[in-house]
Coordinates of C-alpha atoms in Angstrom, one line a residue:
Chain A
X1 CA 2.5 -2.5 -14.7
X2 CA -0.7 -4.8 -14.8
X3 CA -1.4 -5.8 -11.1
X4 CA -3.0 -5.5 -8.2
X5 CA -2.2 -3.0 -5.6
X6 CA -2.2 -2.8 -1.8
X7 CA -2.6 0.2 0.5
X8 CA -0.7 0.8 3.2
X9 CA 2.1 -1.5 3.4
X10 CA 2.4 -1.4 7.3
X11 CA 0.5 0.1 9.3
X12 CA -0.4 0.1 13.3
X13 CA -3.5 0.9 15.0
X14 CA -4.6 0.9 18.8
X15 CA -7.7 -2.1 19.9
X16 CA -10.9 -0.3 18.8
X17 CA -9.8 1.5 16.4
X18 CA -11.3 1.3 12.8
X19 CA -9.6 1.4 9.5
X20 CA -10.0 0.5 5.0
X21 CA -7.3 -1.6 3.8
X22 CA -7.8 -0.8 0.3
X23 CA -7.2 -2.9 -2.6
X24 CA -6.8 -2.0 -6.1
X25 CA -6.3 -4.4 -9.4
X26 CA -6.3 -2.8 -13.3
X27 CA -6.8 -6.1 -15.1
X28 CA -10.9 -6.0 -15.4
X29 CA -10.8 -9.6 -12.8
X30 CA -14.4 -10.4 -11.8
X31 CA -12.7 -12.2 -8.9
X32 CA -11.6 -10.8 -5.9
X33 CA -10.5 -11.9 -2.3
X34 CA -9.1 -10.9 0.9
X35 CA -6.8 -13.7 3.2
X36 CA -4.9 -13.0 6.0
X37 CA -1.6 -15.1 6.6
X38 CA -0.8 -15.7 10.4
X39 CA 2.4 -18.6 11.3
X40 CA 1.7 -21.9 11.0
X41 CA -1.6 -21.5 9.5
X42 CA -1.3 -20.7 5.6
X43 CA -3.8 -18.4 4.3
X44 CA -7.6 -18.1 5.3
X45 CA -10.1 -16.5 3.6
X46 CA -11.8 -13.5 4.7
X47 CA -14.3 -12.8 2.1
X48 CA -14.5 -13.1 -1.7
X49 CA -16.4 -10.9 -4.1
X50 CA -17.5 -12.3 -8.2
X51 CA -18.4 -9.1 -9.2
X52 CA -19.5 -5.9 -8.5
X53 CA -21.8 -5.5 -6.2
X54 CA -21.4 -9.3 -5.2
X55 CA -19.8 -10.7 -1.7
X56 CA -19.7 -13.3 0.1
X57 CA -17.9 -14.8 3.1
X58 CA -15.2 -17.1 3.7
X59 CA -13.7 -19.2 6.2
X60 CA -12.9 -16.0 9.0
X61 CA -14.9 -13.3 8.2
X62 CA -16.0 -12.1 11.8
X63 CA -14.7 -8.5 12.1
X64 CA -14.9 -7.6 8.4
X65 CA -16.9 -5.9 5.8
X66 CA -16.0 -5.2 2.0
X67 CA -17.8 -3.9 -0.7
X68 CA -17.2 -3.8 -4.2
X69 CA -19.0 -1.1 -6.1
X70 CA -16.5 -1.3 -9.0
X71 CA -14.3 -4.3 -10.9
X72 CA -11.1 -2.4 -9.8
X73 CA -11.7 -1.7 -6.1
X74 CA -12.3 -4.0 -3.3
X75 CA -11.4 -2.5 -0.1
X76 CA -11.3 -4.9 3.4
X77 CA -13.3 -2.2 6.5
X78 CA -11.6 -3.3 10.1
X79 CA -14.8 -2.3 12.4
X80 CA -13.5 -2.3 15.6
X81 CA -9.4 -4.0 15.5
X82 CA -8.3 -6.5 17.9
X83 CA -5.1 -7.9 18.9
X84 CA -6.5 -11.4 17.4
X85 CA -6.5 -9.1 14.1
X86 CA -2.8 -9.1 14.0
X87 CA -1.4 -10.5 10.6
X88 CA -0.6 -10.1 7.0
X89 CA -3.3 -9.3 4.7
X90 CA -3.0 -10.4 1.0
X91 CA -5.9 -9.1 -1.9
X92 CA -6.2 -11.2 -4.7
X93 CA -7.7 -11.1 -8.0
X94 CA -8.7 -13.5 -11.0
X95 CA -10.3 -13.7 -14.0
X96 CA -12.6 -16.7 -12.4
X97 CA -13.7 -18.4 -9.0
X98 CA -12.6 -21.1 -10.0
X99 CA -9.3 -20.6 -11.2
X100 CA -8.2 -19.3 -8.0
X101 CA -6.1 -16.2 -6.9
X102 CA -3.7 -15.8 -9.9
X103 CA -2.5 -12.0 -9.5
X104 CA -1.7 -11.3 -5.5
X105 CA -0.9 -7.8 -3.7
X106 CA 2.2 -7.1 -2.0
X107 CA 0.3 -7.2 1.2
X108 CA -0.2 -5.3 4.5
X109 CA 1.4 -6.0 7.9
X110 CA -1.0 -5.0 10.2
X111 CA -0.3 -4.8 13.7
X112 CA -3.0 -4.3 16.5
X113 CA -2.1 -3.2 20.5
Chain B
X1 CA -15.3 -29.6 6.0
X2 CA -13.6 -29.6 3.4
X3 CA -9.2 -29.6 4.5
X4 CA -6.1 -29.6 2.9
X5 CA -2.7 -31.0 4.7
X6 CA 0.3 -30.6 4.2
X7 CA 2.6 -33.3 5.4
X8 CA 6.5 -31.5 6.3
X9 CA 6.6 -28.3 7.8
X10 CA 10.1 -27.8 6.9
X11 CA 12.3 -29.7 4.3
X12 CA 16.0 -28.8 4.0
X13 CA 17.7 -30.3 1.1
X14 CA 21.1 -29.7 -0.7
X15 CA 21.0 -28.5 -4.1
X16 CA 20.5 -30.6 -7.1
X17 CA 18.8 -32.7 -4.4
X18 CA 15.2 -34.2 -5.6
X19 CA 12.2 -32.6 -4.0
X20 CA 8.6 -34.0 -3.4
X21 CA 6.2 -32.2 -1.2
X22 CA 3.0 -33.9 0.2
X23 CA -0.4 -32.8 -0.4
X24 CA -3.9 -34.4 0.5
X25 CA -6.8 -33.1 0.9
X26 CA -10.3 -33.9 2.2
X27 CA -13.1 -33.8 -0.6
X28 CA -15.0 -37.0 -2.0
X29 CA -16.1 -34.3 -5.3
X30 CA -15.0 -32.2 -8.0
X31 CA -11.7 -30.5 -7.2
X32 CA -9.3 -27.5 -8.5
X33 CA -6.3 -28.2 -6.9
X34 CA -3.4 -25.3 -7.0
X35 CA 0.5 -25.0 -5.6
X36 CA 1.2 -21.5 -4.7
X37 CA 5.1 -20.5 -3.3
X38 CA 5.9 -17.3 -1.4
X39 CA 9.6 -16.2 -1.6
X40 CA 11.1 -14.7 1.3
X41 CA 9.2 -11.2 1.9
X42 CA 7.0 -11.1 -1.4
X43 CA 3.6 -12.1 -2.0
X44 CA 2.3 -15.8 -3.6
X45 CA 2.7 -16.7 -6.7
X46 CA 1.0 -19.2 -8.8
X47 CA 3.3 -22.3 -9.4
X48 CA 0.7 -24.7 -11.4
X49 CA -2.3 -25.9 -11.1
X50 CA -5.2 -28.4 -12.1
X51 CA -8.3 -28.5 -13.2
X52 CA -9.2 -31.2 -15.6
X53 CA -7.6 -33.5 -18.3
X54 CA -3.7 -34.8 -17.9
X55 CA -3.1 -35.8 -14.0
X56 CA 0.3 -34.7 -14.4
X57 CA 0.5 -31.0 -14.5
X58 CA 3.7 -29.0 -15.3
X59 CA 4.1 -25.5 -13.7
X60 CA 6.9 -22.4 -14.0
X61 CA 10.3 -22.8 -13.3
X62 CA 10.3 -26.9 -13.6
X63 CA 8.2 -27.7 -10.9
X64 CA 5.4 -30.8 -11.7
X65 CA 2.7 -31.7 -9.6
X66 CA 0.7 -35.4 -9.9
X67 CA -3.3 -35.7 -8.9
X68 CA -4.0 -38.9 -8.1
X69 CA -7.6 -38.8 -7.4
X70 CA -7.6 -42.5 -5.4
X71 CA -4.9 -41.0 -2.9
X72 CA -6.6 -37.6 -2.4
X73 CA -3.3 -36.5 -3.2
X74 CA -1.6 -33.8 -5.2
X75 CA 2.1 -34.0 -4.6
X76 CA 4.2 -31.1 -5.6
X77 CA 8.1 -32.1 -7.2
X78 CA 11.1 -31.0 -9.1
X79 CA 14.2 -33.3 -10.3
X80 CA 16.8 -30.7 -9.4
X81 CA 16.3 -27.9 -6.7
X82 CA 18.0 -24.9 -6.5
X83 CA 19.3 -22.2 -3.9
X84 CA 16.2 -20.0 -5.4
X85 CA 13.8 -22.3 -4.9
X86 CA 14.1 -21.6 -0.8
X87 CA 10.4 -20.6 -0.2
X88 CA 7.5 -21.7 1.4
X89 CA 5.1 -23.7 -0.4
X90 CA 1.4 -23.5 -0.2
X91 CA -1.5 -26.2 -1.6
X92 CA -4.7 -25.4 -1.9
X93 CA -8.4 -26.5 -3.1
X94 CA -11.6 -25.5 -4.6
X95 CA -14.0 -28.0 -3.8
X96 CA -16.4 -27.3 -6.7
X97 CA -20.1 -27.2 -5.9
X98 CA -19.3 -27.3 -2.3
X99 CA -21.7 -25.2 -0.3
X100 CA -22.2 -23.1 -3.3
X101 CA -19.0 -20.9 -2.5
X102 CA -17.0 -21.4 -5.7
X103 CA -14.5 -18.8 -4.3
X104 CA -13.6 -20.5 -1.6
X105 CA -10.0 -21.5 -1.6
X106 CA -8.9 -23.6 1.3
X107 CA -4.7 -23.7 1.9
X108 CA -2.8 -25.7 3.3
X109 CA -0.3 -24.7 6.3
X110 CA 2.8 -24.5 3.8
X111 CA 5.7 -26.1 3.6
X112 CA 9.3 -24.5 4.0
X113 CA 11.7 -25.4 1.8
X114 CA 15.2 -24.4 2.7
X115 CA 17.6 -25.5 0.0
X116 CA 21.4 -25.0 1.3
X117 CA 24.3 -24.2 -2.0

């Protein structure tokens, strides 16, 4: 099925420690974006990409790098985690800026000790 | 900066009970304004949104929101609610031309919705 797709689901990782949270959609979206969710706060953007080979920043993106050297992949590099780091990560994907996140990934719980 | 707020933090209503959630944001220009909900345990889904045209925008599964552009506001409603509507609710904005970043969405805090049978 049409969608995007998010990889791992859970997963736990010691302060320091780097990892990809890798993101995935098959409906040729030029937009693409990474929030994480945290209580009481709704969702924050981490960075956004228009196209391949196009990024750019959002509201928290200290911490983070992501690429996007195809239309289908846009994968979210933790550098160095930190407890702060702690939270649900959602991908997202649209066919424009500014229609906003139409299509979003099951998400990944990501904890940091 | 741009902000979006979102008045209740929790709403528990009875079903077939009316519901109106509060939305306003923060932006004197050009906005795309959305209503996202999250069911228990799954991921956000698209309820409506508004770009242009009609201030009174219908979404999925009868929900209705109304911009009213002097009020900053984009109030989310539905007549009737149901046990399946329990969910968190999420508004959020695109301020166009703002900064240049087109992409960036701002949300709200959300809104839980708690609708007891």
């Amino acid at each position: 099925n049409a969608g995007v797709t998010q990889t791992p689901k859970f997963q736990v990782l010691k302060t320091g420690q780097s990892m990809t949270l890798q993101c995935a959609q098959d409906m040729n979206h030029e937009y693409m974006s990474w929030y994480r969710q945290d209580p009481g706060m709704g969702l924050r953007l981490i960075h956004y990409s228009v196209g391949a080979g196009i990024t750019d920043q959002g509201e928290v993106p200290n911490g983070y790098n992501v690429s996007r050297s195809t239309t289908e992949d846009f994968p979210l590099r933790l550098l160095s985690a930190a407890p702060s780091q702690t939270s649900v990560y959602f991908c997202a994907s649209s066919y424009s800026p500014r229609a906003g996140p139409q299509h979003f990934g099951d998400g990944t719980r990501l904890s940091i000790l | 900066a741009q902000s979006v707020s979102q008045h209740n933090h929790h709403v528990i209503l009875s079903e077939a009970a009316s519901l109106e959630l509060g939305c306003n944001y923060s932006y004197g220009g050009t906005v795309n304004l959305f209503w996202y909900v999250q069911y228990p345990g799954q991921h956000l889904q698209l309820l409506l949104k508004y770009f242009s045209g009609d201030p009174l925008v219908k979404g999925i599964k009868g929900f209705e929101a109304e911009f009213i552009k002097s009020k900053f506001s984009f109030n989310l409603r539905k007549p009737s609610v149901q046990w399946s509507d329990t969910a968190e609710y999420f508004c959020a904005v695109n301020a166009m031309n703002y900064g240049g970043s087109q992409g960036n969405l701002i949300f709200g805090k959300g809104t839980k919705l708690s609708v007891k049978p």
